[in-house]
Amino acid sequence: MDTAGYFIRNKVNSWIAILLLGLGGLYALSEIGRLEDPAFTVKTAVVVTRYPGASPQQVEEEVTYPLESAIQQLPQVDILTSISSAGLSQITVDIRAEFMADQLPQVWDELRRRVNDQAPRLPPGVLPPLVNDDFGDVFGIMLSISGPGYSYRELRDFTDYLRRELVLVPGVGKVAMVGQQPEEVQIEIARDKMSALGIPPARLMELLGRQNTVSDAGNLRVGSELIRLHPTGEFTDISDLEQLLVSLPGSPNAVYLKDIATVRMGFGDEPGNIYRANGKPALALGISFAPRVNVVDVGDAVHRRLAELEGNRPAGMLISAFYDQSYEVRNSVDGFLLSFLLSLLIVVGTLLIFMGLRSGLVIAAVLSLNVLGSLLIMYMLGIELQRISLGAMIIALAMLVDNAIVVVEGVLIGRQSGQGILDAINRVIKQTTWPLLGGTIIAILAFAPIGLSQDSTGEYCRSLFEVLLISLLLSWVTAITITPLFAKWAFEKMAVPAEGEAQADPYQGWLYRAYGGMLAVVVRFGKLTLLLMAGLLVAAIMGFGQVRQSFFPPANTPMFFVDLWLPQGTDINHTRALAAAVDQHILGREGVDRVVTTIGQGTLRFILTYSGERQYSNYAQVLVRTENLGQIPPLIDELNVYLRENFPEAQVTLKRLMFGPSAGSPIEARFTGADPNVLRRLGAQAVDILRADAVAAGVGHDWQARGKMVRPQFSEARGRELGIDKRDIDSTLRMSFGGLPLGLYRDGTRQMPIVLRTPDSDRNNAERLSDVQIWSNGRQSYVPIEQVVSAFLTQWEDPLVMRRDRKRTLTVQSEIAPESGETSDELLQRVKARIEAIPLPVGYQLEWGGDYESSRDARAAVFGSLPMAFLAMFLITVLMFGSVGKASMIWATIPLAMIGVTLGFLVTGIPFGFMALLGLLSLSGMLIRNGIVLMEEIRAQLDLGKAPYDALIYAATSRLRPICLTALTTILGLAPLLFDAFFQSMAVVIMFGLGFATLLTLLVLPVMYSTFNGIRKEPKPT
């Protein structure tokens, strides 16, 4: 297979290939999709079921339990978690990792069928379950709409107008509006008026329901025509409601609704979610992008459309962007491209310095074509430019030159030895084609475990494998095709020794002589050298225990969150007031750019790694954007002190936005068992242990504190006598202290409930509880509620019942104090033994979640395919040499790389994270690749008839420059990644590990070869 000769002879075809890679890559660079983070599938759906009036225990037993039992039968289900609260069941369904994104629609259909089949078996009063499978949607642009002096209705109307316009922008997927207040028609009537007039609530409900219903009046035949009948009587305006006749039939006086009540449009007292932006009430628009689009281009289109709509914006109403993924992607990609260009300059500069101008230019040209060609293939395969793929390009950059260096070095040495240009090229290509392919495949297989990993972390990092697969294979192809062509152009006119003229030894430089002398010494004392390496390896393994561990580091987006948890049962309006005070204070701090506050639940998923909280009236989250990353630590320190001093009733947690898939709290201890009292006791002990550690922050458990509940003691006998049942008491109390839905009011596309309630003075006064009047069907009049309620008892209840895989589970959670600088693993190692020492009753279990579980699962997913990848790598090595022994020698050098890795982490203090694990895999591939090239050269020299010792020394010396240059370009090329929080741990592994690995390949591997083959320097004949 004379690929080099073909490209040298067919210059037109060669130029077509060169231009295709070059120009095609430049086109791809301008058109390729851009994202901030790689897309991964959130394999989660949420089943929400309302059961109005039910206690948390009733919801758990009557709704959550049967739905969980039905859902659990799906073979695709991995984990089921649920929250049962008063009147609400929320079941989160996580699908097993092996199901891909294109399989999920069918999975969600099966889930809906299971839920719908179970729905008719649920108790009366349970509303139909809703399955939300859009849980993983990412709304990459978050806009806030606010305006001093504007009502929520005015804000809503303009926000809805923007939503309808922006969803039409090409490339936009969905546009969601959040923070809406529940609008309703309020009929406000005093208790004494209803009692005096003797109008029961059932009368109003019947009138409103029958009067405002949509029903079919049929058709009228007139000759050949069929004319539809559509009587009037529906409410078309609030004034129609006021004119509703409410007096009983036969009453001497006509009483209209306006005579006894105030009718108006208003907002409910208990909104599910309240939104604030930069200290003002607001609404938010979340804009998601369609798949496979250039986020930057679509973001620009959205902003152009907003500029076109500017004339329709009411004066004084503000549109502000809290998060704009197109802007973030532009900055992120530009920053990475800058790092990439810097790495490229470093690599090219290193080659020019150490290989000379001709060799350096050849390799630089081939490297540029490899990079552009990789971009072209990525574009064709739909791989976007994002954090992982760009990092992979930088990692591959130094590895791409390896094959080219071997070829160019061989041609150069051949020319210096007096060979003709074509002979030199043919010799090198013939000698190195298959070893280079084997080494390339091994380097790719080293990354295969992450490419084959099925969990979310593996999916998040998969483009690392894909990009390296593309670029490394392309580098091998160009090494045996285009590189020889460039080498011919560069070295064809190079001065070479004439025939018969003494040929200079290319390895007589001082560096080669020094290396040869050192190699001779370590080979002579081979066993001592190997013992020294073994000792260093043991020391490195022991030292690795002192290396800090982590999963993923904090993101470099200048943003942090303030989570506020008030006591369970806190009214959402009180939560709003406290959150407003907090965000006003934060806005006044130096360096704060933007602040968004969401009350009652988390906000939309604006970035893939963010996961908001479910609905809790006692919860608020303040999202803070600073001007730069360096302002976050001092601001967090100041806010920690301020919030704890001024809001002692709130549990406050300050946390950074993290890289990688979201895993909840960093520290999670899950206690599983049947009795809530026992679970709370176990959880309290774990909470005390964590709170005793100064690094733990926001310590608590997800069941929260028990809440108060008022239980009217209904007298059933007295109720029967008066014609009053429990439902009458429920509806009367709801009308008196909340609002009783009576019907539906239609306003264009909106449908609003008609709510009967009492004035604020009665509704918000708990002392009026015993003054409530209730309608007696037996007496046909109102009677005091005390006639059927013997007492009002205050009791305590579990407001939340959490379950995991159909078992009650209490999870103790803790964040890491940001100012501590510690990782979750460091805190876990201090508290793990003490929490595990808590005695567990029979039937109760403890398991660890958080970063520990995520890291364990991610590593297990990688290690699951690691044996097959390593077996394939080993078999390739064996097949290349036809010797298990030689392959084993190469593989024996891999563990020794831990010496350099441990040293690197101890020197830098950077934690060993998941990306460092991937760096170890890549390091093994690099080591094996270098070892293969060296072993192949030893075999080539032996085939030329050299003595074993001379062949070993010459082969190692000839590989000195290629191996050192490959290592040097890799180490220097990765230097920019040391300043990237996401890739810095991987950079440490490869830079320090490869630095020491070069020593292994050049010294230890020859020592192993000589020791196990009994090679010694033959004495010179006397």
XYZ file of N, CA, C and O in Angstrom, residues 777-899:
492
model
N -78.790 22.591 56.299
C -79.843 22.128 55.395
C -81.094 21.707 56.155
O -82.196 21.759 55.628
N -80.912 21.297 57.403
C -82.069 20.909 58.203
C -82.908 22.108 58.612
O -84.140 22.057 58.589
N -82.284 23.192 58.989
C -83.007 24.384 59.439
C -83.183 25.429 58.338
O -83.870 26.432 58.540
N -82.508 25.214 57.216
C -82.557 26.171 56.114
C -82.154 27.576 56.571
O -82.758 28.575 56.196
N -81.104 27.603 57.369
C -80.561 28.879 57.857
C -79.122 28.645 58.301
O -78.658 27.504 58.396
N -78.440 29.751 58.567
C -77.073 29.663 59.065
C -77.077 29.413 60.573
O -77.913 29.969 61.299
N -76.147 28.588 61.030
C -75.975 28.330 62.460
C -74.504 28.500 62.794
O -73.645 28.357 61.914
N -74.171 28.818 64.036
C -72.751 28.918 64.409
C -72.053 27.580 64.230
O -72.620 26.523 64.507
N -70.813 27.647 63.772
C -70.060 26.414 63.519
C -69.833 25.626 64.792
O -69.643 24.401 64.768
N -69.862 26.304 65.930
C -69.628 25.621 67.200
C -70.733 24.617 67.518
O -70.567 23.765 68.384
N -71.879 24.691 66.819
C -72.947 23.725 67.065
C -72.603 22.345 66.506
O -73.193 21.343 66.915
N -71.683 22.289 65.553
C -71.284 20.989 64.996
C -69.799 20.701 65.205
O -69.328 19.608 64.870
N -69.043 21.671 65.724
C -67.619 21.484 66.007
C -67.412 21.672 67.496
O -67.665 22.755 68.040
N -66.960 20.613 68.150
C -66.821 20.679 69.613
C -65.564 21.425 70.038
O -65.523 22.011 71.114
N -64.512 21.395 69.244
C -63.255 22.058 69.610
C -62.390 22.217 68.380
O -62.574 21.537 67.361
N -61.438 23.136 68.484
C -60.425 23.331 67.437
C -59.075 22.976 68.038
O -58.529 23.729 68.863
N -58.541 21.820 67.680
C -57.288 21.337 68.255
C -56.125 21.620 67.309
O -56.251 21.467 66.090
N -55.017 22.043 67.894
C -53.791 22.259 67.111
C -52.902 21.034 67.252
O -52.559 20.637 68.371
N -52.550 20.436 66.134
C -51.713 19.247 66.126
C -50.508 19.468 65.216
O -50.455 20.432 64.441
N -49.547 18.573 65.331
C -48.349 18.619 64.494
C -48.411 17.499 63.464
O -48.908 16.417 63.747
N -47.917 17.797 62.271
C -47.908 16.793 61.212
C -46.617 16.882 60.417
O -45.918 17.900 60.430
N -46.308 15.772 59.748
C -45.195 15.779 58.803
C -45.685 16.451 57.529
O -46.520 15.885 56.815
N -45.196 17.641 57.218
C -45.718 18.351 56.046
C -45.289 17.714 54.737
O -45.916 17.923 53.705
N -44.183 16.960 54.778
C -43.657 16.324 53.572
C -43.315 14.874 53.891
O -42.743 14.580 54.944
N -43.669 13.994 53.006
C -43.265 12.595 53.112
C -42.473 12.258 51.858
O -43.007 12.257 50.750
N -41.174 12.018 52.046
C -40.285 11.726 50.926
C -40.100 10.215 50.798
O -39.944 9.513 51.792
N -40.106 9.761 49.579
C -39.908 8.335 49.319
C -38.871 8.169 48.204
O -38.754 9.003 47.318
N -38.151 7.062 48.287
C -37.181 6.713 47.247
C -37.330 5.225 46.969
O -37.203 4.407 47.890
N -37.608 4.913 45.737
C -37.860 3.521 45.348
C -38.905 2.882 46.248
O -38.716 1.784 46.784
N -40.002 3.651 46.483
C -41.202 3.217 47.191
C -40.975 2.990 48.683
O -41.794 2.358 49.351
N -39.892 3.524 49.219
C -39.641 3.436 50.654
C -39.489 4.842 51.215
O -38.900 5.715 50.568
N -40.010 5.067 52.403
C -39.834 6.362 53.045
C -38.349 6.610 53.280
O -37.657 5.779 53.865
N -37.894 7.750 52.825
C -36.461 8.064 52.886
C -36.273 9.505 53.324
O -36.813 10.427 52.706
N -35.512 9.685 54.378
C -35.152 11.027 54.849
C -33.702 11.285 54.472
O -32.815 10.492 54.810
N -33.464 12.383 53.762
C -32.130 12.698 53.257
C -31.552 13.899 53.996
O -32.128 14.993 53.951
N -30.453 13.670 54.686
C -29.727 14.766 55.339
C -28.800 15.385 54.293
O -28.042 14.670 53.623
N -28.864 16.700 54.171
C -28.137 17.384 53.100
C -27.219 18.455 53.678
O -27.531 19.069 54.694
N -26.126 18.675 52.969
C -25.192 19.728 53.376
C -24.469 20.264 52.150
O -24.106 19.509 51.250
N -24.296 21.564 52.128
C -23.440 22.217 51.144
C -22.047 22.402 51.749
O -21.827 22.139 52.937
N -21.135 22.847 50.923
C -19.772 23.155 51.370
C -19.642 24.666 51.462
O -19.965 25.373 50.497
N -19.219 25.170 52.604
C -19.020 26.608 52.745
C -18.043 27.076 51.665
O -16.893 26.628 51.639
N -18.475 27.954 50.753
C -17.607 28.340 49.627
C -16.285 28.952 50.079
O -15.254 28.776 49.425
N -16.332 29.678 51.208
C -15.108 30.346 51.636
C -14.058 29.376 52.165
O -12.891 29.729 52.336
N -14.465 28.104 52.444
C -13.524 27.139 53.006
C -12.506 26.657 51.977
O -11.391 26.273 52.335
N -12.899 26.648 50.709
C -12.012 26.143 49.664
C -11.881 24.634 49.664
O -11.078 24.074 48.913
N -12.649 23.932 50.491
C -12.562 22.481 50.566
C -13.480 21.830 49.535
O -14.393 22.457 49.000
N -13.247 20.557 49.287
C -14.110 19.779 48.405
C -15.083 18.961 49.252
O -14.883 18.778 50.459
N -16.109 18.448 48.598
C -17.099 17.642 49.323
C -16.469 16.363 49.867
O -16.858 15.874 50.936
N -15.478 15.826 49.156
C -14.837 14.599 49.624
C -14.089 14.821 50.933
O -14.104 13.951 51.819
N -13.464 15.976 51.089
C -12.736 16.252 52.330
C -13.684 16.309 53.520
O -13.389 15.776 54.595
N -14.833 16.961 53.336
C -15.822 16.996 54.419
C -16.391 15.607 54.673
O -16.543 15.190 55.834
N -16.686 14.880 53.611
C -17.270 13.546 53.775
C -16.328 12.625 54.544
O -16.786 11.856 55.421
N -15.048 12.692 54.258
C -14.105 11.814 54.944
C -14.047 12.103 56.446
O -13.781 11.199 57.240
N -14.331 13.335 56.837
C -14.309 13.670 58.273
C -15.559 13.184 59.001
O -15.500 12.841 60.174
N -16.708 13.199 58.318
C -17.961 12.899 59.016
C -18.492 11.502 58.703
O -19.386 11.023 59.412
N -17.961 10.847 57.692
C -18.545 9.589 57.222
C -18.552 8.521 58.306
O -19.583 7.881 58.562
N -17.422 8.330 58.964
C -17.347 7.272 59.971
C -18.290 7.549 61.144
O -18.941 6.634 61.666
N -18.398 8.802 61.560
C -19.264 9.122 62.701
C -20.732 8.948 62.351
O -21.522 8.480 63.175
N -21.128 9.325 61.143
C -22.533 9.133 60.756
C -22.839 7.651 60.577
O -23.922 7.175 60.971
N -21.900 6.901 60.015
C -22.127 5.466 59.850
C -22.143 4.736 61.189
O -22.650 3.610 61.277
N -21.602 5.377 62.227
C -21.619 4.766 63.565
C -22.961 4.945 64.272
O -23.177 4.368 65.344
N -23.870 5.736 63.712
C -25.195 5.908 64.309
C -25.907 4.550 64.291
O -26.055 3.936 63.236
N -26.359 4.064 65.448
C -27.023 2.749 65.462
C -28.356 2.794 64.715
O -29.185 3.669 64.951
N -28.543 1.841 63.809
C -29.756 1.775 62.997
C -30.643 0.644 63.498
O -30.183 -0.498 63.625
N -31.921 0.927 63.769
C -32.847 -0.156 64.150
C -33.006 -1.154 63.013
O -32.679 -0.873 61.848
N -33.523 -2.319 63.333
C -33.752 -3.343 62.328
C -34.735 -2.810 61.282
O -35.765 -2.218 61.613
N -34.406 -2.983 60.023
C -35.271 -2.519 58.942
C -34.924 -1.137 58.426
O -35.583 -0.643 57.505
N -33.904 -0.505 58.994
C -33.498 0.840 58.571
C -32.120 0.768 57.934
O -31.258 -0.020 58.351
N -31.910 1.595 56.927
C -30.657 1.568 56.174
C -30.120 2.976 55.989
O -30.874 3.956 56.021
N -28.811 3.053 55.778
C -28.131 4.312 55.455
C -27.372 4.124 54.161
O -26.652 3.139 53.987
N -27.541 5.063 53.236
C -26.730 5.065 52.025
C -26.338 6.504 51.700
O -27.031 7.449 52.086
N -25.231 6.642 50.981
C -24.689 7.962 50.688
C -25.071 8.383 49.273
O -25.001 7.597 48.331
N -25.467 9.636 49.141
C -25.789 10.206 47.837
C -24.849 11.358 47.525
O -23.681 11.349 47.892
N -25.348 12.388 46.865
C -24.558 13.581 46.568
C -23.414 13.299 45.622
O -23.456 12.408 44.763
N -22.323 14.061 45.804
C -21.152 13.910 44.930
C -20.543 12.516 45.039
O -20.003 11.982 44.060
N -20.625 11.927 46.242
C -20.060 10.591 46.438
C -20.735 9.590 45.509
O -20.073 8.823 44.812
N -22.063 9.614 45.485
C -22.811 8.685 44.645
C -22.613 9.000 43.163
O -22.406 8.087 42.348
N -22.658 10.287 42.798
C -22.491 10.664 41.395
C -21.115 10.261 40.881
O -20.978 9.730 39.772
N -20.091 10.535 41.689
C -18.736 10.179 41.293
C -18.580 8.666 41.193
O -17.975 8.152 40.244
N -19.150 7.946 42.180
C -19.065 6.481 42.160
C -19.748 5.909 40.917
O -19.197 5.038 40.241
N -20.942 6.403 40.609
C -21.679 5.895 39.455
C -20.971 6.248 38.151
O -20.933 5.430 37.213
N -20.434 7.477 38.074
C -19.744 7.884 36.853
C -18.491 7.037 36.630
O -18.211 6.596 35.510
N -17.760 6.792 37.711
C -16.549 5.984 37.573
C -16.899 4.534 37.267
O -16.201 3.872 36.485
N -17.983 4.048 37.875
C -18.405 2.677 37.592
C -18.798 2.532 36.127
O -18.512 1.507 35.487
N -19.474 3.563 35.575
C -19.864 3.515 34.164
C -18.633 3.500 33.261
O -18.609 2.795 32.242
N -17.611 4.273 33.646
C -16.371 4.288 32.855
C -15.631 2.964 33.007
O -15.204 2.351 32.025
N -15.496 2.505 34.267
C -14.750 1.276 34.504
C -15.491 0.049 33.977
O -14.879 -1.003 33.770
N -16.800 0.188 33.750
C -17.556 -0.940 33.224
C -17.071 -1.370 31.857
O -17.042 -2.564 31.542
N -16.691 -0.419 31.023
C -16.176 -0.747 29.687
C -14.653 -0.712 29.625
O -14.071 -1.011 28.579
N -14.009 -0.357 30.742
C -12.547 -0.263 30.754
C -11.870 -1.606 30.487
O -10.907 -1.667 29.708
N -12.317 -2.720 31.111
C -11.628 -3.992 30.850
C -11.606 -4.365 29.373
O -10.578 -4.824 28.859
N -12.737 -4.168 28.675
C -12.766 -4.516 27.260
C -11.839 -3.615 26.448
O -11.144 -4.083 25.527
N -11.817 -2.309 26.789
C -10.939 -1.386 26.076
C -9.476 -1.751 26.306
O -8.670 -1.796 25.360
N -9.124 -2.032 27.567
C -7.735 -2.378 27.874
C -7.358 -3.731 27.279
O -6.213 -3.930 26.853
N -8.315 -4.658 27.247
C -8.024 -5.947 26.632
C -7.730 -5.772 25.145
O -6.776 -6.359 24.617
N -8.540 -4.936 24.480
C -8.298 -4.665 23.058
C -6.944 -3.997 22.864
O -6.197 -4.343 21.926
N -6.601 -3.051 23.730
C -5.304 -2.384 23.638
C -4.156 -3.386 23.821
O -3.144 -3.351 23.096
N -4.306 -4.287 24.782
C -3.248 -5.263 25.054
C -3.101 -6.237 23.889
O -1.979 -6.566 23.473
N -4.240 -6.688 23.344
C -4.175 -7.627 22.222
C -3.514 -6.984 21.013
O -2.741 -7.643 20.300
N -3.818 -5.711 20.757
C -3.171 -5.012 19.638
C -1.662 -4.962 19.856
O -0.872 -5.188 18.931
N -1.265 -4.672 21.099
C 0.166 -4.613 21.417
C 0.829 -5.970 21.201
O 1.924 -6.061 20.629
N 0.142 -7.045 21.636
C 0.696 -8.397 21.455
C 0.811 -8.738 19.972
O 1.837 -9.268 19.498
N -0.248 -8.440 19.214
C -0.255 -8.776 17.789
C 0.820 -8.013 17.024
O 1.380 -8.522 16.041
N 1.117 -6.795 17.461
C 2.110 -5.997 16.743
C 3.501 -6.597 16.869
O 4.314 -6.499 15.944
N 3.786 -7.213 18.036
C 5.132 -7.748 18.264
C 5.165 -9.268 18.255
O 6.246 -9.862 18.275
N 3.982 -9.896 18.252
C 3.956 -11.354 18.304
C 4.556 -11.889 19.577
O 5.077 -13.015 19.598
N 4.512 -11.077 20.631
C 5.161 -11.466 21.885
C 4.385 -10.912 23.063
O 4.183 -9.689 23.145
N 3.969 -11.792 23.951
C 3.293 -11.338 25.171
C 4.292 -10.631 26.089
O 3.957 -9.662 26.778
N 5.528 -11.107 26.084
C 6.536 -10.525 26.962
C 6.805 -9.064 26.648
O 6.853 -8.214 27.540
N 7.011 -8.753 25.359
C 7.281 -7.363 24.980
C 6.084 -6.470 25.280
O 6.244 -5.328 25.731
N 4.885 -6.995 24.991
C 3.689 -6.213 25.308
C 3.583 -5.962 26.805
O 3.223 -4.860 27.247
N 3.904 -6.978 27.596
C 3.820 -6.833 29.060
C 4.810 -5.795 29.566
O 4.533 -5.066 30.522
N 6.002 -5.733 28.942
C 6.979 -4.717 29.357
C 6.419 -3.311 29.148
O 6.563 -2.432 30.007
N 5.794 -3.084 27.992
C 5.220 -1.753 27.717
C 4.137 -1.426 28.744
O 4.090 -0.324 29.288
N 3.277 -2.407 29.003
C 2.171 -2.164 29.929
C 2.655 -2.000 31.369
O 1.990 -1.365 32.178
N 3.807 -2.587 31.687
C 4.323 -2.481 33.057
C 4.742 -1.056 33.397
O 4.871 -0.702 34.575
N 4.965 -0.228 32.361
C 5.363 1.157 32.651
C 4.171 2.040 33.045
O 4.364 3.120 33.596
N 2.948 1.577 32.767
C 1.773 2.427 33.013
C 1.605 2.775 34.487
O 1.425 3.952 34.838
N 1.647 1.785 35.414
C 1.468 2.162 36.832
C 2.521 3.153 37.325
O 2.245 3.969 38.216
N 3.732 3.086 36.727
C 4.797 3.975 37.197
C 4.497 5.442 36.895
O 5.083 6.337 37.501
N 3.573 5.698 35.962
C 3.223 7.089 35.667
C 2.574 7.772 36.863
O 2.551 9.003 36.938
N 2.031 6.970 37.807
C 1.415 7.548 39.003
C 2.414 8.348 39.830
O 2.028 9.220 40.604
N 3.700 8.075 39.647
C 4.718 8.834 40.381
C 4.636 10.309 39.990
O 4.584 11.199 40.839
